[in-house]
Short mmCIF file of C-alpha atoms and ligand atoms in Angstrom, two decimals:
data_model
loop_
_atom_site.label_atom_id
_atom_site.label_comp_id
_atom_site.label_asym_id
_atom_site.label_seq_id
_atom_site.Cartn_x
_atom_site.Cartn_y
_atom_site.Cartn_z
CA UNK V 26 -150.53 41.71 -115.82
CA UNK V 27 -150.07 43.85 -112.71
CA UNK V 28 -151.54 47.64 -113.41
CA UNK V 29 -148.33 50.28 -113.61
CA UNK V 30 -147.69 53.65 -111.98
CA UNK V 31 -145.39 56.50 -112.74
CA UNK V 32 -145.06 58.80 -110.36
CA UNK V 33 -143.04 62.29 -110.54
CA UNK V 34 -142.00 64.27 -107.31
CA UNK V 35 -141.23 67.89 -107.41
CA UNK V 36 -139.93 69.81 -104.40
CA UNK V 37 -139.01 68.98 -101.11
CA UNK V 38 -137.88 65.97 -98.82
CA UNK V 39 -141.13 65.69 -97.29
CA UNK V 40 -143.04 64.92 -100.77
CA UNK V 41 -140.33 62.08 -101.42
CA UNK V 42 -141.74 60.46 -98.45
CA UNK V 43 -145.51 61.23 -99.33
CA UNK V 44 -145.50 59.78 -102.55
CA UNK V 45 -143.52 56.94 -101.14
CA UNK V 46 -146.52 56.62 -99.14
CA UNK V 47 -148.70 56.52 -102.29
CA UNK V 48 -146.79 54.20 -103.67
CA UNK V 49 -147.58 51.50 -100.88
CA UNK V 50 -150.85 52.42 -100.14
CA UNK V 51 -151.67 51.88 -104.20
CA UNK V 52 -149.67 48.93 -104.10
CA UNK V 53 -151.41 47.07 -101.04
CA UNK V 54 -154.42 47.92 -101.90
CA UNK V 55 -154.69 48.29 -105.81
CA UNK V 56 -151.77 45.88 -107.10
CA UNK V 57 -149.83 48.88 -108.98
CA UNK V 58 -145.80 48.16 -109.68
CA UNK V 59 -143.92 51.15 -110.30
CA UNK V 60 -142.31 51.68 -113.49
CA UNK V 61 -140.17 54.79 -114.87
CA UNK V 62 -141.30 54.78 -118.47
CA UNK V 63 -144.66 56.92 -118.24
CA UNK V 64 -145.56 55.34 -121.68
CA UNK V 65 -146.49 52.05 -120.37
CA UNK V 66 -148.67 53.67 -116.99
CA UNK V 67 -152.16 53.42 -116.13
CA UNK V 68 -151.51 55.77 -113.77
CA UNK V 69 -149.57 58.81 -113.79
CA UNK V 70 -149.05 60.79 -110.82
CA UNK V 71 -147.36 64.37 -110.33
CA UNK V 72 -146.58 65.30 -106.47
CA UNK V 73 -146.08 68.66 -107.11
CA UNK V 74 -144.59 71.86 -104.98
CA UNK V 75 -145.80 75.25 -104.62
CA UNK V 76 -142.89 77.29 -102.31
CA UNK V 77 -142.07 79.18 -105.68
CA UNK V 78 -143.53 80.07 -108.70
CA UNK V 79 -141.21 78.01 -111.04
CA UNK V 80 -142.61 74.71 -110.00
CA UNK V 81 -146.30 75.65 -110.54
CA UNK V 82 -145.46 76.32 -113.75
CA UNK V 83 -143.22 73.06 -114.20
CA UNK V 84 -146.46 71.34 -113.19
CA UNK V 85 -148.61 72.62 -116.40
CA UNK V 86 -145.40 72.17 -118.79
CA UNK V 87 -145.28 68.60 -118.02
CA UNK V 88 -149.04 67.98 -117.77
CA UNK V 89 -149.31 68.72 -121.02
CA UNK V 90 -146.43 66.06 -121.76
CA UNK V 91 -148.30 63.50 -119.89
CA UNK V 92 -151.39 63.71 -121.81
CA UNK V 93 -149.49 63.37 -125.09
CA UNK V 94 -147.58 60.63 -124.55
CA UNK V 95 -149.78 58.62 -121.96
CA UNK V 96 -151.65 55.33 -123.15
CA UNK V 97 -155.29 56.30 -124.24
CA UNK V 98 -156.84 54.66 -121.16
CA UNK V 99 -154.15 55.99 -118.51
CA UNK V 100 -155.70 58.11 -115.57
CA UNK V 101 -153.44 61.71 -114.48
CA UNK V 102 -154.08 62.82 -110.99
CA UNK V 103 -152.28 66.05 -109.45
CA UNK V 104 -151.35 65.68 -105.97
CA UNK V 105 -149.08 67.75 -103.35
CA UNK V 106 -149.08 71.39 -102.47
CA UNK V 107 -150.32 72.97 -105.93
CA UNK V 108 -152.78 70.50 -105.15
CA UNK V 109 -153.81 72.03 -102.03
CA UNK V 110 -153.77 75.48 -103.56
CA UNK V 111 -155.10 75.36 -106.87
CA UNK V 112 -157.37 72.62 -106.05
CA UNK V 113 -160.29 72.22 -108.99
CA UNK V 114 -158.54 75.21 -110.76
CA UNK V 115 -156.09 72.59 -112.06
CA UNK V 116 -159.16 70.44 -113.67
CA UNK V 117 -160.71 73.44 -115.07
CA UNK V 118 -156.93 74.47 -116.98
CA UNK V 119 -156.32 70.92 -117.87
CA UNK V 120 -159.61 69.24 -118.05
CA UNK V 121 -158.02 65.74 -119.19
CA UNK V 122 -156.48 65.62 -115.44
CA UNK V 123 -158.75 63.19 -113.50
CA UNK V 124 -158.70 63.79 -110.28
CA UNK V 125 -156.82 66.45 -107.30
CA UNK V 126 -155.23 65.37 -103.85
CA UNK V 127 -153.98 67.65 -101.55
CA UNK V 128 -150.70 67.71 -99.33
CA UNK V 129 -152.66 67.00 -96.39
CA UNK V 130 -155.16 64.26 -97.65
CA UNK V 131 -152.35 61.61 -98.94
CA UNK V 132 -153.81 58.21 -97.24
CA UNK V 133 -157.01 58.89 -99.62
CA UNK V 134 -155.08 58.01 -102.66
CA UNK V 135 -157.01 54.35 -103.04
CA UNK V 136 -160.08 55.82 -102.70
CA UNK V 137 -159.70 58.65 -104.94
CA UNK V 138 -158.38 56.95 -107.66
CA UNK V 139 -161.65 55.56 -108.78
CA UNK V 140 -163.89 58.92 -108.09
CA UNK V 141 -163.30 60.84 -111.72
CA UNK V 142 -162.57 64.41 -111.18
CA UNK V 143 -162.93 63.92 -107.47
CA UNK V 144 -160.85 67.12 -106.17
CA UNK V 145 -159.87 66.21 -101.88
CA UNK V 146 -157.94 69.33 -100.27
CA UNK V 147 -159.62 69.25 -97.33
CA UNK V 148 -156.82 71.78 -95.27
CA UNK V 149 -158.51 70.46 -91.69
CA UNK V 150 -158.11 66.98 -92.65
CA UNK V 151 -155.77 65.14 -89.42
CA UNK V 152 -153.98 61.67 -90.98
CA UNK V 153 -151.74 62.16 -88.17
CA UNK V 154 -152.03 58.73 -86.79
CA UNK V 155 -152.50 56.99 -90.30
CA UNK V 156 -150.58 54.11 -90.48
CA UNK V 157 -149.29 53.96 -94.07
CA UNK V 158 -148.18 50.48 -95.60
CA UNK V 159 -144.44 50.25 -95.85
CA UNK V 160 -142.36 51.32 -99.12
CA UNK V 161 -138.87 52.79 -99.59
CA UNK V 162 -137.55 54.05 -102.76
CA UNK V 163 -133.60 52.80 -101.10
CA UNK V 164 -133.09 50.10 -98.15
CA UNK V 165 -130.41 52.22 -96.54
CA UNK V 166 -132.00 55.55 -95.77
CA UNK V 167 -135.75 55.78 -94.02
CA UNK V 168 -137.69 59.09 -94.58
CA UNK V 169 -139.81 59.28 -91.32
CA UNK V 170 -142.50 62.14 -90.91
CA UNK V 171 -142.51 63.37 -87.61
CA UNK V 172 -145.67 65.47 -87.79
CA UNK V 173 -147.51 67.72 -90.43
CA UNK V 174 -148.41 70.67 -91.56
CA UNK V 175 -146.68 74.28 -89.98
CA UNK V 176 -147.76 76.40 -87.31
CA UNK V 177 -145.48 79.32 -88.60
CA UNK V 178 -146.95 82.10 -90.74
CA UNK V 179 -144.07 83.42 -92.09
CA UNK V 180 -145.34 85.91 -94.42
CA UNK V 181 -143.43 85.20 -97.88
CA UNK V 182 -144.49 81.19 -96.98
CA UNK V 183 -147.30 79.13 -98.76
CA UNK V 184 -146.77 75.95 -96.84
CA UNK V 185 -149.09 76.80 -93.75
CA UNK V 186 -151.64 77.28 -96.49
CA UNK V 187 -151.07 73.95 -98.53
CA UNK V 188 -150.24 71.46 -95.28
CA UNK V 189 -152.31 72.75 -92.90
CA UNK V 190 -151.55 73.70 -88.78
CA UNK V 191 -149.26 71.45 -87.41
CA UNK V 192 -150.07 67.96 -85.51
CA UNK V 193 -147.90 65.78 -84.16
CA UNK V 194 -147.38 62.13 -85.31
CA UNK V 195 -147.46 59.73 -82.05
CA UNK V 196 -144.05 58.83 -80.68
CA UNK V 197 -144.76 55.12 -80.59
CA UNK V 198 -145.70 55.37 -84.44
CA UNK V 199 -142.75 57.16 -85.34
CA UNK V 200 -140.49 54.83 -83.09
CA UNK V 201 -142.20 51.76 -84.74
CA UNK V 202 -141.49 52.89 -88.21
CA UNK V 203 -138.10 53.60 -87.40
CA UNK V 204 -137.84 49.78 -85.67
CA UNK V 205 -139.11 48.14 -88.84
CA UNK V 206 -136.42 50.51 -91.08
CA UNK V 207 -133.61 49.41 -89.29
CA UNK V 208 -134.96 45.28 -89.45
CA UNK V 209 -135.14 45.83 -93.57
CA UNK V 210 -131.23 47.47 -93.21
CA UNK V 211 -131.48 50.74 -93.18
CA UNK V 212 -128.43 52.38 -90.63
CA UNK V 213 -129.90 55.67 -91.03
CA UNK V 214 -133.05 57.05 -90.33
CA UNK V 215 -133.98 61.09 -91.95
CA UNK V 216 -136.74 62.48 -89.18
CA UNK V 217 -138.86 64.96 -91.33
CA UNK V 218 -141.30 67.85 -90.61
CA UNK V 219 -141.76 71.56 -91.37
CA UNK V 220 -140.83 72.34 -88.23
CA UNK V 221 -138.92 69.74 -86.63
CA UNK V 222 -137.92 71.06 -83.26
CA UNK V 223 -141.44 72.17 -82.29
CA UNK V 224 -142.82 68.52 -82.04
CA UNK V 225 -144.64 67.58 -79.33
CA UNK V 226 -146.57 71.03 -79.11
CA UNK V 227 -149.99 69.42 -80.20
CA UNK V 228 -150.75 66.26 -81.10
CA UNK V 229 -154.54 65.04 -82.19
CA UNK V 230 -156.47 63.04 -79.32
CA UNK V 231 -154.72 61.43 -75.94
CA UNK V 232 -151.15 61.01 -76.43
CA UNK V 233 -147.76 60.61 -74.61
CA UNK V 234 -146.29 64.32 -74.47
CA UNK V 235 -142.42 64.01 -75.75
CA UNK V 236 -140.58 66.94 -77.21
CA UNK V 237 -138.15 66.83 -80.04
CA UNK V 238 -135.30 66.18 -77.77
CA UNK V 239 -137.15 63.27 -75.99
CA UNK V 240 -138.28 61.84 -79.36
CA UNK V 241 -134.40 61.69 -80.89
CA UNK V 242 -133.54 59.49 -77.37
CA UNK V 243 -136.38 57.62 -78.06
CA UNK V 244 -135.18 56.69 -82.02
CA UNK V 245 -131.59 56.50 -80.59
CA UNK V 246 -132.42 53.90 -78.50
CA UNK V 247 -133.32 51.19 -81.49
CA UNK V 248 -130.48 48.65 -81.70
CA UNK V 249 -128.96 48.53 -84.97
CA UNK V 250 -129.71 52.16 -85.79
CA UNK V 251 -126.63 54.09 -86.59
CA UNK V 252 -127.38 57.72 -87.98
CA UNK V 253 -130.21 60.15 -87.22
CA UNK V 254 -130.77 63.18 -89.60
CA UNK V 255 -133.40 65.42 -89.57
CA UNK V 256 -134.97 68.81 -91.27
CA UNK V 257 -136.12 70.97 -90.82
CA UNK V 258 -135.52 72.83 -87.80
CA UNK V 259 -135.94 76.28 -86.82
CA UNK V 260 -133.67 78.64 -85.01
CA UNK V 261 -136.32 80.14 -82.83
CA UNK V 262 -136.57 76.46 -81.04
CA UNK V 263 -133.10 75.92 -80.96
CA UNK V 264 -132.93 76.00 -77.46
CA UNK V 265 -129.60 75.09 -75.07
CA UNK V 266 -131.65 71.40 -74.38
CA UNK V 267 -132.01 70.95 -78.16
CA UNK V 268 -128.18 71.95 -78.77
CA UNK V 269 -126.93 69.90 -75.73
CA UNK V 270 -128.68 66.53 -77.01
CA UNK V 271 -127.75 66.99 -80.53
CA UNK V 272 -123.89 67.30 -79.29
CA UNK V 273 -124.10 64.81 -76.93
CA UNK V 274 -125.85 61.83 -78.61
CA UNK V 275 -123.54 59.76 -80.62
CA UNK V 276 -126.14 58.41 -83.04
CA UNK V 277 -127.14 61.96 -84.67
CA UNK V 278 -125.40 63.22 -87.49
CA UNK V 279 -123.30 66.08 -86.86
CA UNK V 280 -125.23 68.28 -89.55
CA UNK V 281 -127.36 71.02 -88.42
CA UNK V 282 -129.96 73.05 -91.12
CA UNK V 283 -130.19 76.61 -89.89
CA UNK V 284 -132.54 78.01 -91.97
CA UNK V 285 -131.79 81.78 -91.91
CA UNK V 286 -134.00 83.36 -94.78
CA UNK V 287 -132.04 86.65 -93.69
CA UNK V 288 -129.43 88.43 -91.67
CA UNK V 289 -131.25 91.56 -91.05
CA UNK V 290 -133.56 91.96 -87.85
CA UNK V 291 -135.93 94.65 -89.67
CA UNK V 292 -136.58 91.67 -92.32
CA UNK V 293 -136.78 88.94 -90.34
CA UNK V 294 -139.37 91.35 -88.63
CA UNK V 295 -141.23 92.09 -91.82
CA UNK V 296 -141.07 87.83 -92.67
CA UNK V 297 -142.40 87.14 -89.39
CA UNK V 298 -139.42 84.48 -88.35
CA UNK V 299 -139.49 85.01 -84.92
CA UNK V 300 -135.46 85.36 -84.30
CA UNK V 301 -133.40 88.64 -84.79
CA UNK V 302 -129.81 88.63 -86.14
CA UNK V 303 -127.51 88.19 -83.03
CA UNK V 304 -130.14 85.67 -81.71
CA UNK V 305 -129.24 83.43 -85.20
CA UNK V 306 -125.54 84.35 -84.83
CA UNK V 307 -125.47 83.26 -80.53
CA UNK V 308 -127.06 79.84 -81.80
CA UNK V 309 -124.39 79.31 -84.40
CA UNK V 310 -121.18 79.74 -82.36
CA UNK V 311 -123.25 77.82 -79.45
CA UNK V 312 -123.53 74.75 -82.32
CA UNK V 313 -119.99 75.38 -83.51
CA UNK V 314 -118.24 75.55 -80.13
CA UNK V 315 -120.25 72.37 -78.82
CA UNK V 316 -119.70 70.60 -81.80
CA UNK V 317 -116.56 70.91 -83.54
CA UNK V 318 -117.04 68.96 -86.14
CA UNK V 319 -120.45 70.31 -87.43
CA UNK V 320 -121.58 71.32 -90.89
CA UNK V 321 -124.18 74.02 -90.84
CA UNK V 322 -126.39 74.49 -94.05
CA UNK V 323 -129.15 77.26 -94.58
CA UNK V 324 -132.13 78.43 -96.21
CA UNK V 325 -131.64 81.90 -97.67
CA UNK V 326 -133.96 84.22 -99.55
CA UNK V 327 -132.44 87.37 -101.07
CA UNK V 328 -135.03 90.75 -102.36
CA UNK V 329 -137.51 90.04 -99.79
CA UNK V 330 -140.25 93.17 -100.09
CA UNK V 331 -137.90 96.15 -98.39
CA UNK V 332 -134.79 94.87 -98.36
CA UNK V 333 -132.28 97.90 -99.14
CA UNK V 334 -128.60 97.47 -99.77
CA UNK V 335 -128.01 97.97 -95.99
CA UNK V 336 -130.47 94.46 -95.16
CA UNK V 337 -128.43 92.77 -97.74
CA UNK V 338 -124.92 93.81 -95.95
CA UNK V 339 -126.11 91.88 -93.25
CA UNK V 340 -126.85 88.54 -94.68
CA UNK V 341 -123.42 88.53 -96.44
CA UNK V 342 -122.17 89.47 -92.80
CA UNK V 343 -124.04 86.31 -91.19
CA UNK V 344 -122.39 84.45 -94.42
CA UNK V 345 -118.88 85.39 -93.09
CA UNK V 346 -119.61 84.80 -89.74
CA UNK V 347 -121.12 81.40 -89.68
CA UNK V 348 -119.51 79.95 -93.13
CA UNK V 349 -122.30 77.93 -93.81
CA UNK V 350 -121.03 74.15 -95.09
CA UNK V 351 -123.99 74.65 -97.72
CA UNK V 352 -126.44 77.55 -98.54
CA UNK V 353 -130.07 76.66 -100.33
CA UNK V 354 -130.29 80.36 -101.81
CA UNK V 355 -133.21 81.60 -103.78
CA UNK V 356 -135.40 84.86 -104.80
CA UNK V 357 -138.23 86.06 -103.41
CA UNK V 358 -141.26 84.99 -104.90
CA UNK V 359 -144.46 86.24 -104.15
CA UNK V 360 -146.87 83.31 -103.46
CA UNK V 361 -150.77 83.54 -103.27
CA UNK V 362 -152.48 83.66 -100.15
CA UNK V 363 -149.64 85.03 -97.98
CA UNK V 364 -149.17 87.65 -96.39
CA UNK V 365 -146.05 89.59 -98.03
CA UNK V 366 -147.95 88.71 -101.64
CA UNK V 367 -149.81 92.26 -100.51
CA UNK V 368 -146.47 93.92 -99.79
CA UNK V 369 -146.20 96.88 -102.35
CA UNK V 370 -141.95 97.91 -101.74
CA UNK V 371 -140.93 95.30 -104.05
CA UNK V 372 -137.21 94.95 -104.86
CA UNK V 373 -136.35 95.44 -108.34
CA UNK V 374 -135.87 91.85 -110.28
CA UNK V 375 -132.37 93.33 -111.68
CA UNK V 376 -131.22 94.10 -107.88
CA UNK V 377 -132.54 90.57 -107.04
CA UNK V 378 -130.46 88.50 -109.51
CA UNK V 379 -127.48 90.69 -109.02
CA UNK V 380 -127.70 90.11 -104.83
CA UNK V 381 -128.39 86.07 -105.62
CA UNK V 382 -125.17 86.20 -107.35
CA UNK V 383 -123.37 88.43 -105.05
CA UNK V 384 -124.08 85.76 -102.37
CA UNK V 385 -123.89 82.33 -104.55
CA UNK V 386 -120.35 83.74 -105.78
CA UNK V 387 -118.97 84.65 -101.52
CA UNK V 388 -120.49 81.05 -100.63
CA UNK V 389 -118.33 79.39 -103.21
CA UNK V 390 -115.88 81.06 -102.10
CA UNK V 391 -115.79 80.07 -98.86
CA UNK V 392 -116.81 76.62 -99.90
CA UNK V 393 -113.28 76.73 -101.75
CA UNK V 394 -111.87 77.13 -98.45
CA UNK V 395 -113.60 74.79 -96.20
CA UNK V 396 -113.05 71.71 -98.60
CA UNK V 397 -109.28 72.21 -98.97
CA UNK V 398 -108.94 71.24 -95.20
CA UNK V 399 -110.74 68.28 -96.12
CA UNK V 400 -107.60 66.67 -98.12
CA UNK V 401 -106.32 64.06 -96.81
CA UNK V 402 -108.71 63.57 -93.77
CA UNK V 403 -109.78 60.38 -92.57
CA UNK V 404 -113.52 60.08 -92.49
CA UNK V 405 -116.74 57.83 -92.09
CA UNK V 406 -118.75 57.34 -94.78
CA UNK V 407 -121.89 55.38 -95.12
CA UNK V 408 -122.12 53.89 -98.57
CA UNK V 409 -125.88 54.38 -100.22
CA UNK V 410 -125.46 54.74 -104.01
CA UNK V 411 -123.81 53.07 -106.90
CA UNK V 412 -123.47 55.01 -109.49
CA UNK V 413 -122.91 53.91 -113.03
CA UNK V 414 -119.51 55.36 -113.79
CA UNK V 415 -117.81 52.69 -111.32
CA UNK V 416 -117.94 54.96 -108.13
CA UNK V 417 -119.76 54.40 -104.93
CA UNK V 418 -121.27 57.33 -103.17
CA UNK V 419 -121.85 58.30 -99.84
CA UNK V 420 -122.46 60.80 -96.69
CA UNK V 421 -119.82 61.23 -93.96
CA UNK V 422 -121.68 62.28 -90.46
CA UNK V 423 -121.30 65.86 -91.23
CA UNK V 424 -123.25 65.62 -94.76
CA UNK V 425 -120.14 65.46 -96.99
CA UNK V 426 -120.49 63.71 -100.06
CA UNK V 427 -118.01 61.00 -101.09
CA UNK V 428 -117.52 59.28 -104.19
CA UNK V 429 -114.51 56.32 -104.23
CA UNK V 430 -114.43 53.77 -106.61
CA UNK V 431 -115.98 50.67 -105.44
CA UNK V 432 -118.68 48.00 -105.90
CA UNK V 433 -122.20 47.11 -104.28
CA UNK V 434 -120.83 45.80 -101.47
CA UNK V 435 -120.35 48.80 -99.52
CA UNK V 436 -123.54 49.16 -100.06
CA UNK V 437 -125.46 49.75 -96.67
CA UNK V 438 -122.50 49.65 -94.98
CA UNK V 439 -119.89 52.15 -93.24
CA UNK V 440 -116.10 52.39 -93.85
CA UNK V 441 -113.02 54.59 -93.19
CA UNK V 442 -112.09 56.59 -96.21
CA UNK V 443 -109.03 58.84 -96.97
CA UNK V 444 -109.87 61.85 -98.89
CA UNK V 445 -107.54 62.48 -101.91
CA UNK V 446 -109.30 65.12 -104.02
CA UNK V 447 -112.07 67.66 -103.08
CA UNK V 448 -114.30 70.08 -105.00
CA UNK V 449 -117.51 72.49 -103.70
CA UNK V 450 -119.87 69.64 -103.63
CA UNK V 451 -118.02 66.95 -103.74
CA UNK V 452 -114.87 65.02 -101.89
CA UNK V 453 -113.14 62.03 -103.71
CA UNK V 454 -111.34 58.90 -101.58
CA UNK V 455 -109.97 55.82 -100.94
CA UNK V 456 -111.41 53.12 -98.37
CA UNK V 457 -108.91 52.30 -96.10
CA UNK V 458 -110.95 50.11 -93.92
N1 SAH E 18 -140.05 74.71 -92.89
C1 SAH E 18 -139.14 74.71 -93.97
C2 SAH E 18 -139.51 75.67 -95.03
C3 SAH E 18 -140.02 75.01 -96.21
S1 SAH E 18 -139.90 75.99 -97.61
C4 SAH E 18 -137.79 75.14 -93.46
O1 SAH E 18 -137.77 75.88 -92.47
O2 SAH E 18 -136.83 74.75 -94.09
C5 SAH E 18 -138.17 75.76 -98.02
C6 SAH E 18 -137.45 77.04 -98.29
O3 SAH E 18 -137.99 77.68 -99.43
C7 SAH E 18 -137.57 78.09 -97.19
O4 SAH E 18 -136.67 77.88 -96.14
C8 SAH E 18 -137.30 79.36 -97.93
O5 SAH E 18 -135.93 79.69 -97.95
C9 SAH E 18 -137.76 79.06 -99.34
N2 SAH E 18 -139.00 79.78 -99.65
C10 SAH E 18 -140.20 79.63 -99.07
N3 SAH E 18 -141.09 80.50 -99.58
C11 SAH E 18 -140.44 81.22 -100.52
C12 SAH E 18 -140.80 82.29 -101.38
N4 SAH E 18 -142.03 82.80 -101.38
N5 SAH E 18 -139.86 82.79 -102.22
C13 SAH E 18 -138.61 82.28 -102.23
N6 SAH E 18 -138.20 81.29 -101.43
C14 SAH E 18 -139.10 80.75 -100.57
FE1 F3S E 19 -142.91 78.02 -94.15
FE2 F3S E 19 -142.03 79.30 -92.05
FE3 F3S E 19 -143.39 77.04 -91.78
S1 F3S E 19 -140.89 78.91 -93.91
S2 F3S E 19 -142.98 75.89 -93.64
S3 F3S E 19 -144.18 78.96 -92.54
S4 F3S E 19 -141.56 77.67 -90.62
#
């Protein structure tokens, strides 16, 4: 009987694709199947997330799960960026955890597997040009990491701190993965990185320089590849190239992440970003008047250290402004080993909540708005999910997500859809062709 694994990912986009890269590496070279009952494991992994507090502690609330229900024998290993952070902290808090692998040392998993309480967080470590053994958790949509770690310090941000400074991945690597995606069916390929539209700044040994705008002609040259996402890039690198090639090349999704954190200069000073207010706003209109059609979604964090009533005005001002298609909006929450963690003007936690919901309840909103002049639209949807209450589900171009009723066999594939009913999050429709 083949050995089982269980494996549960916290946090963001680029951990789906890391432990998808466990789960091939332990596969190939250890025989482990996958299974979603953590009951029947031998091996239980958590890929875990540090970027807020509430994770961290999600991560000792479901240890403690694990160990009771686990089989007697079963091994529990931590990985991801509370990995990185806590390192052999976690072993000494939950001593029944048998080993710790950092964000940035993911290609040991084989090894460490078999080394009991083995901690590896090496933050140096460079698996850059590791070539990980195939495995996707869906044939139609290929996570692809462009390159690790962040250069950034933002100063409320523990990433730089759990992934390391940022290295390239080489172009042919990237372009190869892609190549193999699209011969296994997938249309769409998602290009992934902290930092997206600084690639090419450093990569580790001899390679071919390419930029981030030379890289998506690169992917968009694969035959058979029909949609190019990526995240996450940053509005300091949004340059007039970078705009120009994401409006002119047909194959990338019209579907921009701004990430905006805030609309005042003086805190985007304080956080380090890099980008002032109008800078943010001229890259916006730029995006919206070159591409019509574009959905814009955002990173925002409200009761940053400082921010007075005044600093708040101005993020519900860049709200207004740019009408984000989607806003990812969260408190501040002081992280260890950064810099703002040391900032003493801390906003009160009453002011915080009441400015998340001032915001959340503005977006809606405008999100009320923007999907009424969605009914009755024609659109393009590419078909990735069946869902078990007879509807299909899908992404237009612009990130919309539509449901129509339908079987597997729109699956994988694209087809013309007439929007009959829309809500915030989601738009419901009839394929027409
Ligand atoms: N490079 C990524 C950032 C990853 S963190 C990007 O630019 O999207 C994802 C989001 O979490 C950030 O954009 C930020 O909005 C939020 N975040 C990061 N640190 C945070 C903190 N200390 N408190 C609250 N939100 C935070
Ligand atoms: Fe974090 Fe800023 Fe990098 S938000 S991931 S340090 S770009």
């Amino acid at each position: 009987m083949s050995k089982k694994l269980f494996i549960e990912t916290l946090g963001c986009a680029m951990n789906v694709r890391d432990s998808e890269h466990m789960i091939a590496e332990l596969n190939a070279r250890e025989g482990y199947e996958l299974t979603t009952d953590a009951r029947e494991a031998d091996l239980i992994l958590i890929n875990t997330c540090s970027v807020r507090e509430k994770p961290v502690h999600k991560l000792f609330s479901e240890l403690g799960v694990f160990k009771r229900l686990k089989k007697a024998d079963a091994k529990i290993g931590v990985c991801g960026c509370t990995a990185s952070h806590l390192g052999k902290e976690i072993i000494k808090r939950a001593p029944y955890v048998n080993f710790v692998l950092g964000a940035r040392n993911v290609s040991k998993i084989g090894d460490i597997i078999h080394k009991d309480k083995a901690v590896e967080v090496e933050i140096d470590y460079d698996e850059s040009q590791f070539a990980f053994k195939d495995f996707r958790a869906t044939a139609y949509k290929a996570y692809i990491n462009i390159s690790i770690g962040c250069d950034k310090q933002c100063t409320f941000c523990i990433v730089p701190k759990t992934r390391g400074d940022e290295i390239s991945i080489p172009v042919d690597l990237i372009v190869g993965e892609a190549r193999r995606a699209v011969e296994n069916g997938a249309k769409e390929v998602f290009l992934l990185g902290q930092n997206v539209n600084n690639y090419g700044r450093r990569f580790s040994g001899e390679q071919e320089k390419v930029n981030f705008s030379e890289l998506l002609r690169r992917v968009s040259g694969i035959e058979g590849l029909e949609r190019i996402r990526f995240t996450s890039p940053h509005p300091l690198h949004m340059d007039d190239e970078f705009i120009e090639e994401f409006a002119r090349n047909p194959k990338i999704c019209k579907s921009m992440h701004m990430p905006l954190q805030s609309g005042s200069t003086e805190i985007l000073k304080a956080m380090k970003r890099g980008y002032s207010k109008e800078w943010f706003l001229n890259r916006a209109a730029k995006l919206r008047e070159m591409v019509p059609n574009v959905s814009i979604s955002t990173d925002i964090i409200v009761a940053f250290p400082g921010e007075s009533d005044e600093d708040f005005a101005q993020t519900m001002e860049v709200l207004s402004a740019v009408r984000f298609e989607q806003v990812f909006s969260f408190k501040y929450s002081p992280r260890p080993h950064t810099e703002a963690e040391a900032f003493t003007n801390a906003v009160d936690s009453e002011v915080a909540s009441s400015r998340l919901h001032t915001l959340q309840a503005h977006h809606d909103s405008i999100l009320d708005e923007i999907s009424l002049t969605n009914k009755g639209n024609i659109v393009e949807v590419y078909f990735e999910e069946l869902r078990n209450d007879g509807y299909i589900a899908g992404r237009t171009d612009n990130n919309i997500g539509v449901k129509v009723k339908g079987s597997e066999e729109w699956l994988g594939k694209i087809a013309r859809v007439k929007i009959t009913e829309v809500s915030r999050t989601v738009q419901y429709g009839e394929i027409i062709a």
